[in-house]
Amino acid sequence: MTDVLHVLAAILFVAGLKLMGRPETARAGNAVSSIGMLAAVVGAFTDVELSWTVVIAAVVIGGAVGALASFRVKMTGMPELVALFNGLGGLASASVAGAELLDVAGDQTSPERWARLAAAAALVVGAVAFSGSLIALGKLAGRVVKSAPTTFPLQIPITAAALAATIGVSAGLALSDGATPIALLSIAMTLSMIVGVLGVVRIGGGDMPVVVSLLNSYSGVAAALAGLAIESPVLVVAGMLVGASGLMLTNVMCKAMNRSLANVLFAGFGAPAGGGAKPGPQGEARSISVGDTYFLLEAARSVLIVPGYGMAVAQAQHAAQELAETLAENGTDVRFVIHPVAGRMPGHMNVLLAEAGVEYELLAEPQDVNPSIDSVDAVLVIGANDVVNPDAREDASSPLFGMPIVDVDRARNVIVLKRSMNPGFAGVQNALFFTPNTRMLFGDAKASLVGLVAEFNSD
């Protein structure tokens, strides 16, 4: 029964991941993968002598906590929840690895030796994923940990020394021939978590989507290594799928910012530097009313809507979808342009718009619209900052320089929906606000969009 359930789980994992590759089947892929995980868990428990009362209690308690967290979290807090789940996955793998190290005698026979090596590696990678994810959570929330990079003298050498010490202690765990001392295990766990903290704390909040993807990959690798240690093929399969897909997503995000992974991890993106981006206003921003925005949109034949984190904060996705439908009924060609790093996690805007019922055919990426954006009559920027900042294209001193953006400043008219003139998550002032063809529609984005729809309906 155990083997049958684990083979079934592995098949469902692969099938679910394949379905997640297309927006139309992503929900089904999530459901298929969830059924596969249930099969894997049940299969694991059929292979051990454990009271089913304990098993059911654990599943109920864990499921209740997960369901409560998922139902109560707002869409603005979804990136933090994803970071937390990544961290808990790493901690689970590290815990399994620690238990295996305490259980394995560590003699010179090949199976025992490989089990210790895999368990020691899983302990390190899982602990790094756990502590790093907690720091990423804090940076995404912007409360406990500041989103700007935290740097201090000799930071990289200190991090390297902590990493070397971690490798040394974990090697001692792997190569030990006797019982594993709990103190040594605790030291390895602590050093690994310190490495995770030091590695993520120096990265700015603007790079957190990339970091979350990378930490997701770490948690998968840790799971795969733990699976090797306890000889669980289904855990190896699940871990490698997560590890590989997380690494692929990290690569996609880096390409979207035109930066290497090494630059993300070691450059201290967003940190103050000599000749950095202009911190203050670069001119005078001009505001516009809802009524005047209506007249501009009513005459427009083509409109692009560029969503950002501000749309999530205002929960304006449904209002944006309603405005898009209203514009389409008015004969306007409407599309939503989603930058790969818009929001606080990969796919954040896609999830919001899917929730609002926006058709997949209306979604576009920057490279789809930039070549012809000069002919677009109007662009609505809803809470996006860094992904539409022309300094990324024109100002070599800007931390954003070189990152591909949506070239909205080249459209005929730009309306930016924002509460204030505050900069984006990267802490960089947006030169778009001061261009001659840009107007600022200040206020709550949802209320502004609802007001625009009302103006159309009252015409």
Tab-separated table of C-alpha atoms in Angstrom:
chain	number	residue	atom	x	y	z
A	1	MET	CA	0.000	0.000	0.000
A	2	THR	CA	2.843	2.396	0.827
A	3	ASP	CA	4.544	1.845	-2.534
A	4	VAL	CA	1.285	2.190	-4.451
A	5	LEU	CA	0.383	5.452	-2.719
A	6	HIS	CA	3.865	6.905	-3.223
A	7	VAL	CA	3.934	6.036	-6.925
A	8	LEU	CA	0.474	7.588	-7.267
A	9	ALA	CA	1.676	10.700	-5.423
A	10	ALA	CA	4.729	11.081	-7.677
A	11	ILE	CA	2.545	10.801	-10.800
A	12	LEU	CA	0.085	13.380	-9.434
A	13	PHE	CA	2.929	15.772	-8.553
A	14	VAL	CA	4.299	15.698	-12.091
A	15	ALA	CA	0.829	15.967	-13.641
A	16	GLY	CA	-0.117	18.816	-11.320
A	17	LEU	CA	3.024	20.772	-12.113
A	18	LYS	CA	2.390	20.300	-15.829
A	19	LEU	CA	-1.160	21.644	-15.443
A	20	MET	CA	0.177	24.652	-13.537
A	21	GLY	CA	2.125	25.647	-16.641
A	22	ARG	CA	-1.007	27.097	-18.255
A	23	PRO	CA	-3.275	29.732	-16.675
A	24	GLU	CA	-6.415	27.930	-17.843
A	25	THR	CA	-5.473	24.715	-15.998
A	26	ALA	CA	-3.552	26.149	-13.029
A	27	ARG	CA	-6.415	25.667	-10.559
A	28	ALA	CA	-6.801	22.035	-11.611
A	29	GLY	CA	-3.038	21.565	-11.270
A	30	ASN	CA	-3.142	22.896	-7.740
A	31	ALA	CA	-5.950	20.489	-6.846
A	32	VAL	CA	-4.179	17.504	-8.449
A	33	SER	CA	-0.959	18.292	-6.594
A	34	SER	CA	-2.856	18.613	-3.316
A	35	ILE	CA	-4.388	15.162	-3.806
A	36	GLY	CA	-0.901	13.847	-4.530
A	37	MET	CA	0.406	15.311	-1.273
A	38	LEU	CA	-2.465	13.693	0.638
A	39	ALA	CA	-1.560	10.346	-0.934
A	40	ALA	CA	2.089	10.851	-0.006
A	41	VAL	CA	1.258	11.665	3.623
A	42	VAL	CA	-1.108	8.720	4.000
A	43	GLY	CA	1.461	6.448	2.361
A	44	ALA	CA	4.149	7.603	4.774
A	45	PHE	CA	2.001	6.802	7.772
A	46	THR	CA	1.109	3.335	6.485
A	47	ASP	CA	4.821	2.500	6.602
A	48	VAL	CA	5.374	3.245	10.298
A	49	GLU	CA	3.990	1.970	13.546
A	50	LEU	CA	2.048	4.958	14.785
A	51	SER	CA	-1.350	5.421	16.361
A	52	TRP	CA	-3.841	6.591	13.779
A	53	THR	CA	-5.336	8.791	16.479
A	54	VAL	CA	-2.084	10.734	16.565
A	55	VAL	CA	-1.988	10.859	12.760
A	56	ILE	CA	-5.518	12.178	12.435
A	57	ALA	CA	-4.963	14.699	15.234
A	58	ALA	CA	-1.817	16.002	13.538
A	59	VAL	CA	-3.556	16.298	10.159
A	60	VAL	CA	-6.564	18.080	11.662
A	61	ILE	CA	-4.462	20.535	13.674
A	62	GLY	CA	-2.091	21.280	10.796
A	63	GLY	CA	-4.920	21.547	8.292
A	64	ALA	CA	-6.879	23.884	10.560
A	65	VAL	CA	-3.892	26.188	11.041
A	66	GLY	CA	-3.160	26.230	7.304
A	67	ALA	CA	-6.788	26.810	6.332
A	68	LEU	CA	-7.210	29.580	8.900
A	69	ALA	CA	-4.057	31.321	7.699
A	70	SER	CA	-5.047	31.028	4.039
A	71	PHE	CA	-8.620	32.231	4.522
A	72	ARG	CA	-7.752	35.141	6.799
A	73	VAL	CA	-4.778	36.512	4.887
A	74	LYS	CA	-5.493	39.384	2.520
A	75	MET	CA	-4.176	39.379	-1.024
A	76	THR	CA	-1.707	42.076	0.032
A	77	GLY	CA	-0.317	39.641	2.581
A	78	MET	CA	-0.078	36.649	0.231
A	79	PRO	CA	3.653	37.152	-0.509
A	80	GLU	CA	4.408	37.089	3.227
A	81	LEU	CA	2.353	33.901	3.603
A	82	VAL	CA	4.243	32.269	0.725
A	83	ALA	CA	7.559	33.252	2.348
A	84	LEU	CA	6.381	31.776	5.651
A	85	PHE	CA	5.325	28.509	4.010
A	86	ASN	CA	8.726	28.317	2.284
A	87	GLY	CA	10.410	28.730	5.635
A	88	LEU	CA	8.257	26.131	7.349
A	89	GLY	CA	9.038	23.675	4.552
A	90	GLY	CA	12.740	24.219	5.130
A	91	LEU	CA	12.309	23.806	8.883
A	92	ALA	CA	10.388	20.557	8.384
A	93	SER	CA	13.174	19.143	6.212
A	94	ALA	CA	15.827	20.263	8.702
A	95	SER	CA	13.872	18.602	11.514
A	96	VAL	CA	13.611	15.322	9.595
A	97	ALA	CA	17.340	15.498	8.856
A	98	GLY	CA	18.167	16.184	12.490
A	99	ALA	CA	16.081	13.242	13.634
A	100	GLU	CA	17.813	11.013	11.098
A	101	LEU	CA	21.264	12.133	12.279
A	102	LEU	CA	20.346	11.293	15.838
A	103	ASP	CA	19.015	7.914	14.749
A	104	VAL	CA	21.803	6.771	12.387
A	105	ALA	CA	24.741	5.098	14.108
A	106	GLY	CA	27.206	6.375	11.540
A	107	ASP	CA	29.317	3.313	10.863
A	108	GLN	CA	31.444	2.885	7.753
A	109	THR	CA	28.876	0.961	5.687
A	110	SER	CA	27.869	2.762	2.530
A	111	PRO	CA	24.105	3.171	3.213
A	112	GLU	CA	24.728	4.655	6.659
A	113	ARG	CA	27.405	7.021	5.379
A	114	TRP	CA	25.269	8.345	2.519
A	115	ALA	CA	22.324	8.775	4.880
A	116	ARG	CA	24.435	10.942	7.181
A	117	LEU	CA	25.810	13.012	4.296
A	118	ALA	CA	22.343	13.649	2.872
A	119	ALA	CA	20.889	14.413	6.312
A	120	ALA	CA	23.663	16.885	7.145
A	121	ALA	CA	23.165	18.684	3.818
A	122	ALA	CA	19.377	18.766	4.327
A	123	LEU	CA	19.867	20.211	7.808
A	124	VAL	CA	22.001	23.073	6.476
A	125	VAL	CA	19.898	23.908	3.405
A	126	GLY	CA	16.614	23.605	5.314
A	127	ALA	CA	17.788	25.862	8.140
A	128	VAL	CA	19.082	28.462	5.659
A	129	ALA	CA	15.706	28.395	3.869
A	130	PHE	CA	13.886	28.778	7.198
A	131	SER	CA	15.769	31.774	8.587
A	132	GLY	CA	16.162	33.422	5.188
A	133	SER	CA	12.419	33.142	4.567
A	134	LEU	CA	11.638	34.763	7.905
A	135	ILE	CA	13.846	37.731	6.986
A	136	ALA	CA	12.188	37.891	3.551
A	137	LEU	CA	8.791	37.874	5.278
A	138	GLY	CA	9.873	40.791	7.466
A	139	LYS	CA	11.170	42.768	4.492
A	140	LEU	CA	7.985	42.143	2.512
A	141	ALA	CA	5.862	43.270	5.453
A	142	GLY	CA	8.138	46.288	6.000
A	143	ARG	CA	7.496	46.329	9.730
A	144	VAL	CA	9.801	44.083	11.751
A	145	VAL	CA	12.676	44.244	9.259
A	146	LYS	CA	13.343	47.326	7.146
A	147	SER	CA	12.966	46.705	3.422
A	148	ALA	CA	16.192	48.527	2.567
A	149	PRO	CA	19.409	46.475	2.536
A	150	THR	CA	21.111	46.128	5.916
A	151	THR	CA	24.845	46.425	5.457
A	152	PHE	CA	27.752	46.732	7.873
A	153	PRO	CA	31.554	46.626	7.640
A	154	LEU	CA	33.113	43.268	6.730
A	155	GLN	CA	29.652	41.828	6.114
A	156	ILE	CA	30.657	39.549	3.243
A	157	PRO	CA	33.783	38.189	5.028
A	158	ILE	CA	31.715	37.563	8.176
A	159	THR	CA	29.056	35.776	6.120
A	160	ALA	CA	31.756	33.705	4.407
A	161	ALA	CA	33.258	32.795	7.798
A	162	ALA	CA	29.831	31.743	9.106
A	163	LEU	CA	29.293	29.642	5.980
A	164	ALA	CA	32.729	27.996	6.383
A	165	ALA	CA	31.987	27.221	10.027
A	166	THR	CA	28.617	25.762	9.031
A	167	ILE	CA	30.218	23.516	6.419
A	168	GLY	CA	32.859	22.401	8.915
A	169	VAL	CA	30.387	21.503	11.648
A	170	SER	CA	27.986	19.780	9.241
A	171	ALA	CA	30.894	17.814	7.769
A	172	GLY	CA	31.680	16.679	11.280
A	173	LEU	CA	28.087	15.510	11.643
A	174	ALA	CA	28.231	13.640	8.342
A	175	LEU	CA	31.575	11.936	8.936
A	176	SER	CA	31.123	11.071	12.605
A	177	ASP	CA	31.282	7.364	13.390
A	178	GLY	CA	29.485	7.570	16.713
A	179	ALA	CA	26.198	8.863	18.030
A	180	THR	CA	25.437	12.468	17.105
A	181	PRO	CA	25.673	14.854	20.083
A	182	ILE	CA	22.615	17.063	20.368
A	183	ALA	CA	24.906	20.022	21.144
A	184	LEU	CA	26.764	19.597	17.837
A	185	LEU	CA	23.459	19.263	16.010
A	186	SER	CA	22.216	22.466	17.652
A	187	ILE	CA	25.395	24.331	16.696
A	188	ALA	CA	25.043	23.252	13.047
A	189	MET	CA	21.385	24.345	13.026
A	190	THR	CA	22.195	27.702	14.617
A	191	LEU	CA	25.097	28.451	12.276
A	192	SER	CA	22.953	27.555	9.263
A	193	MET	CA	20.213	29.937	10.362
A	194	ILE	CA	22.786	32.696	10.888
A	195	VAL	CA	23.975	32.166	7.311
A	196	GLY	CA	20.379	32.469	6.105
A	197	VAL	CA	19.869	35.724	7.994
A	198	LEU	CA	23.163	37.252	6.833
A	199	GLY	CA	22.511	36.207	3.255
A	200	VAL	CA	19.058	37.789	2.962
A	201	VAL	CA	19.316	40.824	5.232
A	202	ARG	CA	21.683	42.610	2.835
A	203	ILE	CA	19.230	42.298	-0.081
A	204	GLY	CA	16.764	45.133	-0.684
A	205	GLY	CA	12.999	44.785	-0.694
A	206	GLY	CA	12.831	45.383	-4.438
A	207	ASP	CA	14.597	42.063	-4.968
A	208	MET	CA	12.422	40.051	-2.578
A	209	PRO	CA	10.380	38.385	-5.383
A	210	VAL	CA	13.618	36.860	-6.670
A	211	VAL	CA	14.742	35.903	-3.158
A	212	VAL	CA	11.415	34.233	-2.346
A	213	SER	CA	11.703	32.165	-5.542
A	214	LEU	CA	15.253	31.158	-4.645
A	215	LEU	CA	14.311	30.247	-1.072
A	216	ASN	CA	11.458	28.187	-2.477
A	217	SER	CA	14.055	26.279	-4.477
A	218	TYR	CA	16.168	25.839	-1.329
A	219	SER	CA	13.225	24.337	0.552
A	220	GLY	CA	12.693	21.862	-2.287
A	221	VAL	CA	16.357	20.855	-2.349
A	222	ALA	CA	16.267	20.384	1.423
A	223	ALA	CA	13.216	18.130	1.071
A	224	ALA	CA	14.920	16.062	-1.643
A	225	LEU	CA	18.029	15.628	0.514
A	226	ALA	CA	15.888	14.626	3.483
A	227	GLY	CA	14.161	12.112	1.222
A	228	LEU	CA	17.540	10.609	0.339
A	229	ALA	CA	18.443	10.418	4.013
A	230	ILE	CA	15.288	8.541	5.019
A	231	GLU	CA	15.051	6.601	1.727
A	232	SER	CA	11.736	8.136	0.675
A	233	PRO	CA	11.474	8.250	-3.146
A	234	VAL	CA	8.289	10.321	-3.120
A	235	LEU	CA	9.950	12.991	-0.965
A	236	VAL	CA	12.889	13.066	-3.363
A	237	VAL	CA	10.517	13.512	-6.324
A	238	ALA	CA	8.508	16.259	-4.612
A	239	GLY	CA	11.625	18.052	-3.430
A	240	MET	CA	13.336	18.017	-6.805
A	241	LEU	CA	10.205	19.274	-8.564
A	242	VAL	CA	9.998	22.200	-6.141
A	243	GLY	CA	13.744	22.811	-6.300
A	244	ALA	CA	13.922	22.779	-10.089
A	245	SER	CA	10.791	24.860	-10.670
A	246	GLY	CA	11.897	27.387	-8.040
A	247	LEU	CA	15.290	27.730	-9.701
A	248	MET	CA	13.683	28.156	-13.129
A	249	LEU	CA	11.381	30.852	-11.754
A	250	THR	CA	14.358	32.589	-10.139
A	251	ASN	CA	16.076	32.650	-13.523
A	252	VAL	CA	12.967	34.115	-15.162
A	253	MET	CA	12.767	36.844	-12.523
A	254	CYS	CA	16.445	37.735	-12.910
A	255	LYS	CA	16.021	38.028	-16.679
A	256	ALA	CA	12.991	40.250	-16.126
A	257	MET	CA	15.247	42.645	-14.194
A	258	ASN	CA	18.199	42.184	-16.546
A	259	ARG	CA	20.403	41.226	-13.616
A	260	SER	CA	22.374	38.157	-12.657
A	261	LEU	CA	21.568	36.123	-9.569
A	262	ALA	CA	24.999	37.014	-8.163
A	263	ASN	CA	24.150	40.700	-8.539
A	264	VAL	CA	20.884	40.186	-6.668
A	265	LEU	CA	22.529	38.289	-3.831
A	266	PHE	CA	25.674	40.348	-3.346
A	267	ALA	CA	25.099	43.850	-4.727
A	268	GLY	CA	22.983	45.172	-1.853
A	269	PHE	CA	20.369	46.468	-4.279
A	270	GLY	CA	18.792	49.716	-3.159
A	271	ALA	CA	21.507	50.574	-0.681
A	272	PRO	CA	22.630	54.187	-0.606
A	273	ALA	CA	25.628	54.646	-2.835
A	274	GLY	CA	27.576	57.502	-4.279
A	275	GLY	CA	25.711	59.146	-7.131
A	276	GLY	CA	22.593	57.049	-6.555
A	277	ALA	CA	19.187	57.797	-7.975
A	278	LYS	CA	17.711	61.218	-7.305
A	279	PRO	CA	16.036	60.895	-3.888
A	280	GLY	CA	13.668	63.843	-4.111
A	281	PRO	CA	11.173	65.389	-6.544
A	282	GLN	CA	12.506	66.019	-10.035
A	283	GLY	CA	9.892	68.567	-11.066
A	284	GLU	CA	6.265	69.384	-10.484
A	285	ALA	CA	3.677	66.648	-10.710
A	286	ARG	CA	0.318	67.655	-12.142
A	287	SER	CA	-2.899	66.188	-10.807
A	288	ILE	CA	-6.126	65.332	-12.594
A	289	SER	CA	-9.679	64.747	-11.431
A	290	VAL	CA	-11.878	61.716	-11.976
A	291	GLY	CA	-14.089	63.764	-14.290
A	292	ASP	CA	-11.249	64.906	-16.496
A	293	THR	CA	-9.846	61.373	-16.567
A	294	TYR	CA	-13.230	60.166	-17.790
A	295	PHE	CA	-13.201	62.589	-20.729
A	296	LEU	CA	-9.699	61.422	-21.673
A	297	LEU	CA	-10.615	57.719	-21.506
A	298	GLU	CA	-13.950	58.204	-23.248
A	299	ALA	CA	-12.145	59.549	-26.302
A	300	ALA	CA	-9.347	56.949	-26.211
A	301	ARG	CA	-9.332	54.166	-28.780
A	302	SER	CA	-6.605	52.155	-27.023
A	303	VAL	CA	-5.934	51.872	-23.281
A	304	LEU	CA	-3.342	49.908	-21.338
A	305	ILE	CA	-3.758	49.163	-17.633
A	306	VAL	CA	-0.545	48.519	-15.692
A	307	PRO	CA	-1.263	47.088	-12.209
A	308	GLY	CA	1.122	47.104	-9.260
A	309	TYR	CA	1.214	46.500	-5.542
A	310	GLY	CA	-0.964	49.560	-4.958
A	311	MET	CA	-3.820	47.761	-6.695
A	312	ALA	CA	-3.492	44.927	-4.198
A	313	VAL	CA	-3.411	47.354	-1.260
A	314	ALA	CA	-6.562	49.104	-2.456
A	315	GLN	CA	-8.185	45.762	-3.435
A	316	ALA	CA	-9.019	47.460	-6.705
A	317	GLN	CA	-8.753	44.465	-9.034
A	318	HIS	CA	-12.537	44.062	-9.388
A	319	ALA	CA	-12.983	47.767	-10.069
A	320	ALA	CA	-10.197	47.612	-12.670
A	321	GLN	CA	-11.899	44.683	-14.377
A	322	GLU	CA	-15.229	46.517	-14.386
A	323	LEU	CA	-13.605	49.603	-15.918
A	324	ALA	CA	-11.947	47.433	-18.582
A	325	GLU	CA	-15.334	45.938	-19.501
A	326	THR	CA	-16.885	49.395	-19.622
A	327	LEU	CA	-14.121	50.684	-21.900
A	328	ALA	CA	-14.505	47.659	-24.173
A	329	GLU	CA	-18.242	48.333	-24.459
A	330	ASN	CA	-17.301	51.881	-25.459
A	331	GLY	CA	-15.280	50.480	-28.367
A	332	THR	CA	-11.870	50.847	-26.736
A	333	ASP	CA	-9.124	48.264	-27.143
A	334	VAL	CA	-8.070	47.414	-23.548
A	335	ARG	CA	-5.223	45.257	-22.284
A	336	PHE	CA	-3.584	44.639	-18.917
A	337	VAL	CA	0.219	44.761	-18.970
A	338	ILE	CA	1.881	42.744	-16.201
A	339	HIS	CA	5.567	43.167	-15.491
A	340	PRO	CA	7.136	39.912	-14.188
A	341	VAL	CA	8.284	41.568	-10.939
A	342	ALA	CA	5.171	43.665	-10.301
A	343	GLY	CA	3.836	43.123	-6.806
A	344	ARG	CA	5.634	41.325	-4.021
A	345	MET	CA	5.893	37.814	-5.427
A	346	PRO	CA	5.983	36.101	-8.823
A	347	GLY	CA	2.524	36.070	-10.374
A	348	HIS	CA	1.014	38.388	-7.750
A	349	MET	CA	-0.815	40.529	-10.310
A	350	ASN	CA	-1.890	37.498	-12.344
A	351	VAL	CA	-3.562	36.000	-9.287
A	352	LEU	CA	-5.365	39.238	-8.449
A	353	LEU	CA	-6.687	39.730	-11.975
A	354	ALA	CA	-7.691	36.079	-12.294
A	355	GLU	CA	-9.621	36.454	-9.051
A	356	ALA	CA	-11.424	39.443	-10.578
A	357	GLY	CA	-12.346	37.455	-13.698
A	358	VAL	CA	-10.081	39.200	-16.206
A	359	GLU	CA	-9.792	37.064	-19.339
A	360	TYR	CA	-6.327	35.604	-19.951
A	361	GLU	CA	-6.396	36.923	-23.511
A	362	LEU	CA	-6.362	40.484	-22.148
A	363	LEU	CA	-3.061	39.979	-20.320
A	364	ALA	CA	0.176	41.093	-21.948
A	365	GLU	CA	3.834	41.413	-20.993
A	366	PRO	CA	6.068	44.466	-21.501
A	367	GLN	CA	7.742	43.098	-24.631
A	368	ASP	CA	4.303	42.636	-26.203
A	369	VAL	CA	3.327	46.323	-25.949
A	370	ASN	CA	6.555	48.344	-25.812
A	371	PRO	CA	7.242	48.295	-29.593
A	372	SER	CA	3.884	49.936	-30.352
A	373	ILE	CA	3.269	51.898	-27.153
A	374	ASP	CA	3.808	55.237	-28.944
A	375	SER	CA	0.408	54.753	-30.579
A	376	VAL	CA	-1.457	54.014	-27.318
A	377	ASP	CA	-3.887	56.782	-26.408
A	378	ALA	CA	-3.841	56.322	-22.637
A	379	VAL	CA	-2.179	54.236	-19.955
A	380	LEU	CA	-3.611	53.731	-16.471
A	381	VAL	CA	-0.891	52.913	-13.933
A	382	ILE	CA	-2.548	51.512	-10.805
A	383	GLY	CA	-0.093	51.643	-7.934
A	384	ALA	CA	2.947	50.501	-9.912
A	385	ASN	CA	6.212	52.366	-9.376
A	386	ASP	CA	9.529	50.760	-10.135
A	387	VAL	CA	8.358	48.781	-13.191
A	388	VAL	CA	7.355	51.979	-15.049
A	389	ASN	CA	10.204	54.245	-13.932
A	390	PRO	CA	11.955	55.663	-17.028
A	391	ASP	CA	15.156	56.121	-14.986
A	392	ALA	CA	15.654	52.373	-15.400
A	393	ARG	CA	16.158	53.117	-19.079
A	394	GLU	CA	17.820	56.528	-18.998
A	395	ASP	CA	19.637	57.204	-15.688
A	396	ALA	CA	22.819	55.163	-15.216
A	397	SER	CA	23.054	56.302	-11.581
A	398	SER	CA	19.697	54.758	-10.680
A	399	PRO	CA	19.663	51.409	-8.824
A	400	LEU	CA	16.975	50.404	-11.320
A	401	PHE	CA	19.140	51.125	-14.354
A	402	GLY	CA	19.105	48.301	-16.891
A	403	MET	CA	15.876	46.717	-15.685
A	404	PRO	CA	13.374	46.281	-18.533
A	405	ILE	CA	10.223	48.285	-17.806
A	406	VAL	CA	6.865	49.049	-19.339
A	407	ASP	CA	7.652	52.146	-21.424
A	408	VAL	CA	4.456	53.950	-20.421
A	409	ASP	CA	6.140	57.364	-20.601
A	410	ARG	CA	6.142	56.999	-24.393
A	411	ALA	CA	2.363	56.696	-24.607
A	412	ARG	CA	0.279	59.723	-25.550
A	413	ASN	CA	-1.267	60.100	-22.090
A	414	VAL	CA	-0.454	58.518	-18.721
A	415	ILE	CA	-2.718	58.551	-15.665
A	416	VAL	CA	-1.082	57.351	-12.432
A	417	LEU	CA	-3.420	56.284	-9.627
A	418	LYS	CA	-1.672	56.770	-6.275
A	419	ARG	CA	-2.435	57.902	-2.767
A	420	SER	CA	0.673	60.097	-2.551
A	421	MET	CA	4.008	60.867	-4.173
A	422	ASN	CA	5.847	58.275	-2.079
A	423	PRO	CA	8.424	56.167	-3.986
A	424	GLY	CA	8.009	52.468	-4.681
A	425	PHE	CA	9.251	49.466	-2.734
A	426	ALA	CA	12.809	49.984	-3.962
A	427	GLY	CA	12.802	53.442	-2.395
A	428	VAL	CA	13.540	55.190	-5.709
A	429	GLN	CA	11.677	58.313	-6.821
A	430	ASN	CA	9.738	57.763	-10.067
A	431	ALA	CA	10.673	60.149	-12.858
A	432	LEU	CA	7.431	59.210	-14.652
A	433	PHE	CA	5.443	61.409	-12.271
A	434	PHE	CA	7.061	64.530	-13.703
A	435	THR	CA	6.892	63.884	-17.456
A	436	PRO	CA	4.751	66.299	-19.545
A	437	ASN	CA	2.251	63.612	-20.599
A	438	THR	CA	1.617	62.268	-17.065
A	439	ARG	CA	-1.181	63.255	-14.690
A	440	MET	CA	-1.598	62.059	-11.110
A	441	LEU	CA	-5.034	60.844	-10.002
A	442	PHE	CA	-4.579	61.005	-6.242
A	443	GLY	CA	-6.727	59.030	-3.813
A	444	ASP	CA	-7.779	55.473	-3.136
A	445	ALA	CA	-7.360	53.510	-6.393
A	446	LYS	CA	-10.536	51.513	-5.904
A	447	ALA	CA	-12.619	54.641	-5.262
A	448	SER	CA	-11.092	56.364	-8.309
A	449	LEU	CA	-11.856	53.413	-10.592
A	450	VAL	CA	-15.390	53.089	-9.252
A	451	GLY	CA	-15.837	56.813	-9.893
A	452	LEU	CA	-14.674	56.400	-13.491
A	453	VAL	CA	-17.150	53.553	-14.075
A	454	ALA	CA	-19.907	55.720	-12.599
A	455	GLU	CA	-19.016	58.533	-14.988
A	456	PHE	CA	-19.369	56.169	-17.971
A	457	ASN	CA	-22.675	54.779	-16.713
A	458	SER	CA	-24.120	58.247	-16.148
A	459	ASP	CA	-23.249	59.392	-19.674
